[in-house]
PDB file of C-alpha atoms in Angstrom:
ATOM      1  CA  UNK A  25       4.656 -15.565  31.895  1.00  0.00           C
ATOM      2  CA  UNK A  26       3.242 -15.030  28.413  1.00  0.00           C
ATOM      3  CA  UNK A  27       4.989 -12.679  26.031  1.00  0.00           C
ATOM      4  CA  UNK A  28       2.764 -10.176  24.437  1.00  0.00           C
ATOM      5  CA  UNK A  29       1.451 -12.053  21.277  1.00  0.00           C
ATOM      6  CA  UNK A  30       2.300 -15.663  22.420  1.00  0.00           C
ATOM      7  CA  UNK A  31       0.391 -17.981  21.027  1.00  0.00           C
ATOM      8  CA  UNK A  32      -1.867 -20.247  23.743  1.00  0.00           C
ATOM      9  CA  UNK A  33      -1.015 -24.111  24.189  1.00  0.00           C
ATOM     10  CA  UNK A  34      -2.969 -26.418  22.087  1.00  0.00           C
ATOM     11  CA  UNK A  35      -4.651 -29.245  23.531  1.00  0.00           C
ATOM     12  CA  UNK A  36      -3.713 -32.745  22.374  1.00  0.00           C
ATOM     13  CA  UNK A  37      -6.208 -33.483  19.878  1.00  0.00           C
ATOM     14  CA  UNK A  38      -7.289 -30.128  18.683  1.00  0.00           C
ATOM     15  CA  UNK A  39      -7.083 -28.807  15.145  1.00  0.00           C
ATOM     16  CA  UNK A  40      -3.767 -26.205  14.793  1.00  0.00           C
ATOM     17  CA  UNK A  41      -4.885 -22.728  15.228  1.00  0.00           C
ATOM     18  CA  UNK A  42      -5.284 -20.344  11.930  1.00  0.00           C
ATOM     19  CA  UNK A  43      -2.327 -18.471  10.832  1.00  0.00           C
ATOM     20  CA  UNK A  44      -1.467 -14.844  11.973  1.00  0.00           C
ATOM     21  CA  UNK A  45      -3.188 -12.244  10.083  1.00  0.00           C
ATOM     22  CA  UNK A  46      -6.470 -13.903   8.947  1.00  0.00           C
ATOM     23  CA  UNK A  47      -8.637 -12.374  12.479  1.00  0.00           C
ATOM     24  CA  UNK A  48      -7.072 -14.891  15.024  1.00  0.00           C
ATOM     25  CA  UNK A  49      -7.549 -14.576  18.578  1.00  0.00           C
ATOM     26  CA  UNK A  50      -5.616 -17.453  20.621  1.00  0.00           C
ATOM     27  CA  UNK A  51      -8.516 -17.381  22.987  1.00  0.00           C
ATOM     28  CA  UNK A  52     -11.347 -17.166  20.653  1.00  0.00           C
ATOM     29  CA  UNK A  53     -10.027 -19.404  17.381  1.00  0.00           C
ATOM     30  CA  UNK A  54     -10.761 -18.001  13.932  1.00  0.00           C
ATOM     31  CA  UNK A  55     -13.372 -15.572  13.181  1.00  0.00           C
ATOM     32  CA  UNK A  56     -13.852 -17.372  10.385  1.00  0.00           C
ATOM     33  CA  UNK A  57     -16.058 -20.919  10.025  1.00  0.00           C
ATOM     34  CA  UNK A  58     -14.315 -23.919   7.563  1.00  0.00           C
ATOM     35  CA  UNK A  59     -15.293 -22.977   4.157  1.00  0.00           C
ATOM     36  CA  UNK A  60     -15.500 -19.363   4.629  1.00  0.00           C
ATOM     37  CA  UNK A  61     -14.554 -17.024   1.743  1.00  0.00           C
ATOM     38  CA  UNK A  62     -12.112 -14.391   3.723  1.00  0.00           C
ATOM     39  CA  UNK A  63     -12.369 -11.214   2.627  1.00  0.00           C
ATOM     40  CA  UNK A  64      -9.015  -9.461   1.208  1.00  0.00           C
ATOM     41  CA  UNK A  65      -6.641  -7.620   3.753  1.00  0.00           C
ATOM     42  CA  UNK A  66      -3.913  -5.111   3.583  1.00  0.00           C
ATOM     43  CA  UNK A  67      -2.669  -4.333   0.080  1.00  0.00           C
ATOM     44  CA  UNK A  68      -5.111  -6.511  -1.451  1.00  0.00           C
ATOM     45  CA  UNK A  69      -7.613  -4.866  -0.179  1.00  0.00           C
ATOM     46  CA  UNK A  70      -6.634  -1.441  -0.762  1.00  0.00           C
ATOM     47  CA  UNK A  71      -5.892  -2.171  -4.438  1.00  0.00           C
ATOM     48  CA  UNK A  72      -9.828  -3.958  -5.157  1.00  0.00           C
ATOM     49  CA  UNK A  73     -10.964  -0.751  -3.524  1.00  0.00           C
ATOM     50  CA  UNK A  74      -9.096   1.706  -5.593  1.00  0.00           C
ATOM     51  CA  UNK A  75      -9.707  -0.311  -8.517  1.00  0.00           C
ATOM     52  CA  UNK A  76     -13.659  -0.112  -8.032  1.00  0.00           C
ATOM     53  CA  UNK A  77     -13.399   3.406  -7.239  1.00  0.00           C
ATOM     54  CA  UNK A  78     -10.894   4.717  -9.640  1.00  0.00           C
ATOM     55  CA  UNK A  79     -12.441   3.615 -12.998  1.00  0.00           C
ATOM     56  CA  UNK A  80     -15.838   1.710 -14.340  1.00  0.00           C
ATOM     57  CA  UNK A  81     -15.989  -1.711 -14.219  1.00  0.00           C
ATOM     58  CA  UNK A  82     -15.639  -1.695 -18.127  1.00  0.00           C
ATOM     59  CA  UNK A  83     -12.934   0.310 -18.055  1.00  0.00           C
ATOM     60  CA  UNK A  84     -10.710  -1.892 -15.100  1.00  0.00           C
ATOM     61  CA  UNK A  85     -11.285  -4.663 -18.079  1.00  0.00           C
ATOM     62  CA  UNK A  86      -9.618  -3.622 -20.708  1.00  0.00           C
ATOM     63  CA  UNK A  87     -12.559  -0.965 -22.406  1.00  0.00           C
ATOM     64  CA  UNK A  88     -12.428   2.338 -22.882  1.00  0.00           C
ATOM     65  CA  UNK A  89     -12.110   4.454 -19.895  1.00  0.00           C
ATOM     66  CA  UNK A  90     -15.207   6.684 -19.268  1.00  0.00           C
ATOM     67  CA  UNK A  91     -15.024   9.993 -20.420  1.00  0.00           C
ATOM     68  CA  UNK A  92     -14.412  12.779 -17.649  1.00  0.00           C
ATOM     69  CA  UNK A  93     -16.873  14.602 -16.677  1.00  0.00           C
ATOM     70  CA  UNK A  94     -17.552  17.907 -19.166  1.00  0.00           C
ATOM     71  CA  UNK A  95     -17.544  21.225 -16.796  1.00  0.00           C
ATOM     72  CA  UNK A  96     -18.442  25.165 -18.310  1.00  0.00           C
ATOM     73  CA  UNK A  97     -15.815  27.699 -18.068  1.00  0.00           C
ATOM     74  CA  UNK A  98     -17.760  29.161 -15.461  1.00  0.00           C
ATOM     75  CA  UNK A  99     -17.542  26.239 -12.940  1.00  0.00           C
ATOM     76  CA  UNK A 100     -14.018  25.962 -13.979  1.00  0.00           C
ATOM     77  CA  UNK A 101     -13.530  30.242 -12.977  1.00  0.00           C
ATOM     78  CA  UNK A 102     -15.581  29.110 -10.248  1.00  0.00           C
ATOM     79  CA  UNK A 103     -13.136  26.773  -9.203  1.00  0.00           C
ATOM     80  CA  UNK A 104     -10.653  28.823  -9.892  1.00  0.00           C
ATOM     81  CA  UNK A 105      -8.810  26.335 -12.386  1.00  0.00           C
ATOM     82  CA  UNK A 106      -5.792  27.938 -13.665  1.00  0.00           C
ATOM     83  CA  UNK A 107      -6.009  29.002 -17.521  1.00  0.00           C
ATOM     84  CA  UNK A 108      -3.406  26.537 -18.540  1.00  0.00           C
ATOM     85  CA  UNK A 109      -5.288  23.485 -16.996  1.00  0.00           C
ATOM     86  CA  UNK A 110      -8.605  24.102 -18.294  1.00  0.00           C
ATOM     87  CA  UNK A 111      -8.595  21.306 -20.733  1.00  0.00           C
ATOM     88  CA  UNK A 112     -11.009  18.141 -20.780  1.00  0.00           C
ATOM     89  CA  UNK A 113      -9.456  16.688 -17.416  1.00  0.00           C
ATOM     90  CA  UNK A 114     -10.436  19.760 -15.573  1.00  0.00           C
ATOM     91  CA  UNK A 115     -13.572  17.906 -14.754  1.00  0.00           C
ATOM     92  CA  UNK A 116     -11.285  15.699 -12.594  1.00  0.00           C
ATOM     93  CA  UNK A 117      -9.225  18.669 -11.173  1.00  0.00           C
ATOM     94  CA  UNK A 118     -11.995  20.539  -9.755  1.00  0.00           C
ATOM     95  CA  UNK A 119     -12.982  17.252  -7.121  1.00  0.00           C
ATOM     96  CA  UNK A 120      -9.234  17.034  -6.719  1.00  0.00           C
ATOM     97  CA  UNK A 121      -8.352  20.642  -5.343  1.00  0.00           C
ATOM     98  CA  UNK A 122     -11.482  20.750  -3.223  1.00  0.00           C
ATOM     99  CA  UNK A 123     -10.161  17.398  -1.850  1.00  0.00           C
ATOM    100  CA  UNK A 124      -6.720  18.790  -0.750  1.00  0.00           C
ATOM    101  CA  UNK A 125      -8.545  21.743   0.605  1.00  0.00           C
ATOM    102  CA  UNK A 126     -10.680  19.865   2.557  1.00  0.00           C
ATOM    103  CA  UNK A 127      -7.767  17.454   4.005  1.00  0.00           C
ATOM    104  CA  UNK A 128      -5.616  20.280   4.494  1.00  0.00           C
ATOM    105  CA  UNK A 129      -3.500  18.910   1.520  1.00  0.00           C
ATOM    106  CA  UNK A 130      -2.521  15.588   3.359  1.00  0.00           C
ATOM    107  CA  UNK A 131      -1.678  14.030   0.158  1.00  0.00           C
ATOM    108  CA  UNK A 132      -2.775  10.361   1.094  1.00  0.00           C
ATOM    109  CA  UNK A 133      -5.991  11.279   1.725  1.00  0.00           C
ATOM    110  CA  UNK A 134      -6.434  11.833  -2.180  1.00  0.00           C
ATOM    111  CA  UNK A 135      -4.336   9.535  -4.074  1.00  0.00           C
ATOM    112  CA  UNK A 136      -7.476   8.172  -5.863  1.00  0.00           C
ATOM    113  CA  UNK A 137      -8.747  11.651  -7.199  1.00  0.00           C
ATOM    114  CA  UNK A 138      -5.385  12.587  -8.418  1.00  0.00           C
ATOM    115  CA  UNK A 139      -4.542   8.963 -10.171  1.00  0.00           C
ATOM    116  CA  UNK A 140      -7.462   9.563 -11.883  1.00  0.00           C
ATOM    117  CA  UNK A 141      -6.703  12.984 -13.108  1.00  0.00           C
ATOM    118  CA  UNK A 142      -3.490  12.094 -14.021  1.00  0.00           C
ATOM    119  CA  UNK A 143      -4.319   8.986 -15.848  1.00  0.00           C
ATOM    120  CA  UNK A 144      -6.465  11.230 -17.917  1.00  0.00           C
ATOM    121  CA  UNK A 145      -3.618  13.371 -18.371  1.00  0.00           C
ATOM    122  CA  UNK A 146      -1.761  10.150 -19.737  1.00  0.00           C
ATOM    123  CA  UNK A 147      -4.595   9.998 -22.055  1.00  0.00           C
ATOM    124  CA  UNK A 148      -4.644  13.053 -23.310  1.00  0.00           C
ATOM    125  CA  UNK A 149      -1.117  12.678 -24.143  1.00  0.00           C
ATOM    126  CA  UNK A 150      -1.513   9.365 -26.160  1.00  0.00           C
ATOM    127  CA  UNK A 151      -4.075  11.341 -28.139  1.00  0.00           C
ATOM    128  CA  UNK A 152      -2.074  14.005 -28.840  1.00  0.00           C
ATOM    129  CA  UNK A 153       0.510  11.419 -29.848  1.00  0.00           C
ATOM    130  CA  UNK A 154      -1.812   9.574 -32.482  1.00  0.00           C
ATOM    131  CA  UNK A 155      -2.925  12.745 -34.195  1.00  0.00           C
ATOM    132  CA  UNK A 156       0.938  13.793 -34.819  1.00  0.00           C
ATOM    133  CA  UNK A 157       1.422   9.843 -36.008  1.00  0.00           C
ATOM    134  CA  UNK A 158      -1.392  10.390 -38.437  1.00  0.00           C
ATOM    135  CA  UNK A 159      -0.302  13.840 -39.741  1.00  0.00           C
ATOM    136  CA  UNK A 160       3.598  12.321 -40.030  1.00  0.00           C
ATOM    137  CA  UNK A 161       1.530   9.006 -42.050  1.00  0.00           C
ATOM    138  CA  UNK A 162       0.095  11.853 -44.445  1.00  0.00           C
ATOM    139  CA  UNK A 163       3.088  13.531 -45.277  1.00  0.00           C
ATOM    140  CA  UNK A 164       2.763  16.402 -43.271  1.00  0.00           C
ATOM    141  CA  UNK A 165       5.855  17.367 -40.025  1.00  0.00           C
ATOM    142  CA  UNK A 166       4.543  17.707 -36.666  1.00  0.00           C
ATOM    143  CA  UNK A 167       7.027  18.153 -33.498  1.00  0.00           C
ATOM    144  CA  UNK A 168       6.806  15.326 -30.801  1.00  0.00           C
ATOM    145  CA  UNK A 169       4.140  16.015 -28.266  1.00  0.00           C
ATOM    146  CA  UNK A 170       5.283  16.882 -24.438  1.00  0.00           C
ATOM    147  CA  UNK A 171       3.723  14.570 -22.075  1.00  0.00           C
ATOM    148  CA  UNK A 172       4.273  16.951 -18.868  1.00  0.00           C
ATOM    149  CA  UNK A 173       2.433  20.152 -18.646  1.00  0.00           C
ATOM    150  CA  UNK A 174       5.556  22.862 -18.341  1.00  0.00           C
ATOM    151  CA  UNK A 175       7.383  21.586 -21.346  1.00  0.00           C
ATOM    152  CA  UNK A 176       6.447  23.273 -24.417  1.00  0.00           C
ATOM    153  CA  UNK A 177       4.188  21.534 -27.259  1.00  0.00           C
TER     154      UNK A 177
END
């Protein structure tokens, strides 16, 4: 009487089964032959994937991050982008809103458009912070920059 998941006997002799989790069937052995590179699972895997998808291989390295896309105020009335977002990441926000539409705004099923708009929302915010660091180096007064959206500038 074999629990569900028990492992099956190993004959005297034979090599000690792979470990749980790296495509083991008791019956079958490992998927895998000696030597094999094994691709990444679970979190590994989901973090090379976002990684590849969320920014360019430069970028991921420690370069510059790739400039988002440029869109015309009439795609962005198109997309009905709301006046106060229609900045250089609305490029990003236009792929993200039709993705929520289009998943019925499950929000897992867009987590990579929406770290990349908000990372260039970071961005946008460190640039905003240099150009008030250089006016403060010339002499001149500038107020602190607000990083979120509905604080005031």
């Amino acid at each position: 009487e074999a629990l569900f998941g028990a492992r099956a006997p190993v004959p005297v002799g034979a090599p000690p089964p792979a470990p749980r989790g790296e495509a083991f069937l008791p019956e079958l052995g490992s998927a895998w032959p000696p030597g094999a590179v094994v691709p990444p699972t679970g979190s590994a895997r989901r973090h090379a994937c976002t990684l590849l998808r969320s920014r360019s291989s430069r970028a991921a390295m420690g370069g510059a991050a790739p400039a988002p896309p440029a869109v015309t105020l009439e795609e962005m009335k198109a997309a009905r982008v709301p006046i106060e977002e229609r900045d250089q990441c609305a490029g990003l926000l236009i792929p993200l809103n039709e993705c929520r539409y289009k998943t019925g705004f499950l929000t897992w099923k867009c987590e990579n458009e929406r770290l990349e708009y908000e990372y260039c929302l970071y961005r946008d915010y460190l640039r905003r912070v240099e150009k008030c660091d250089a006016v403060r180096a010339a002499g001149g007064s500038c107020t602190a920059p607000a990083y979120r959206r509905d604080a005031t500038d």
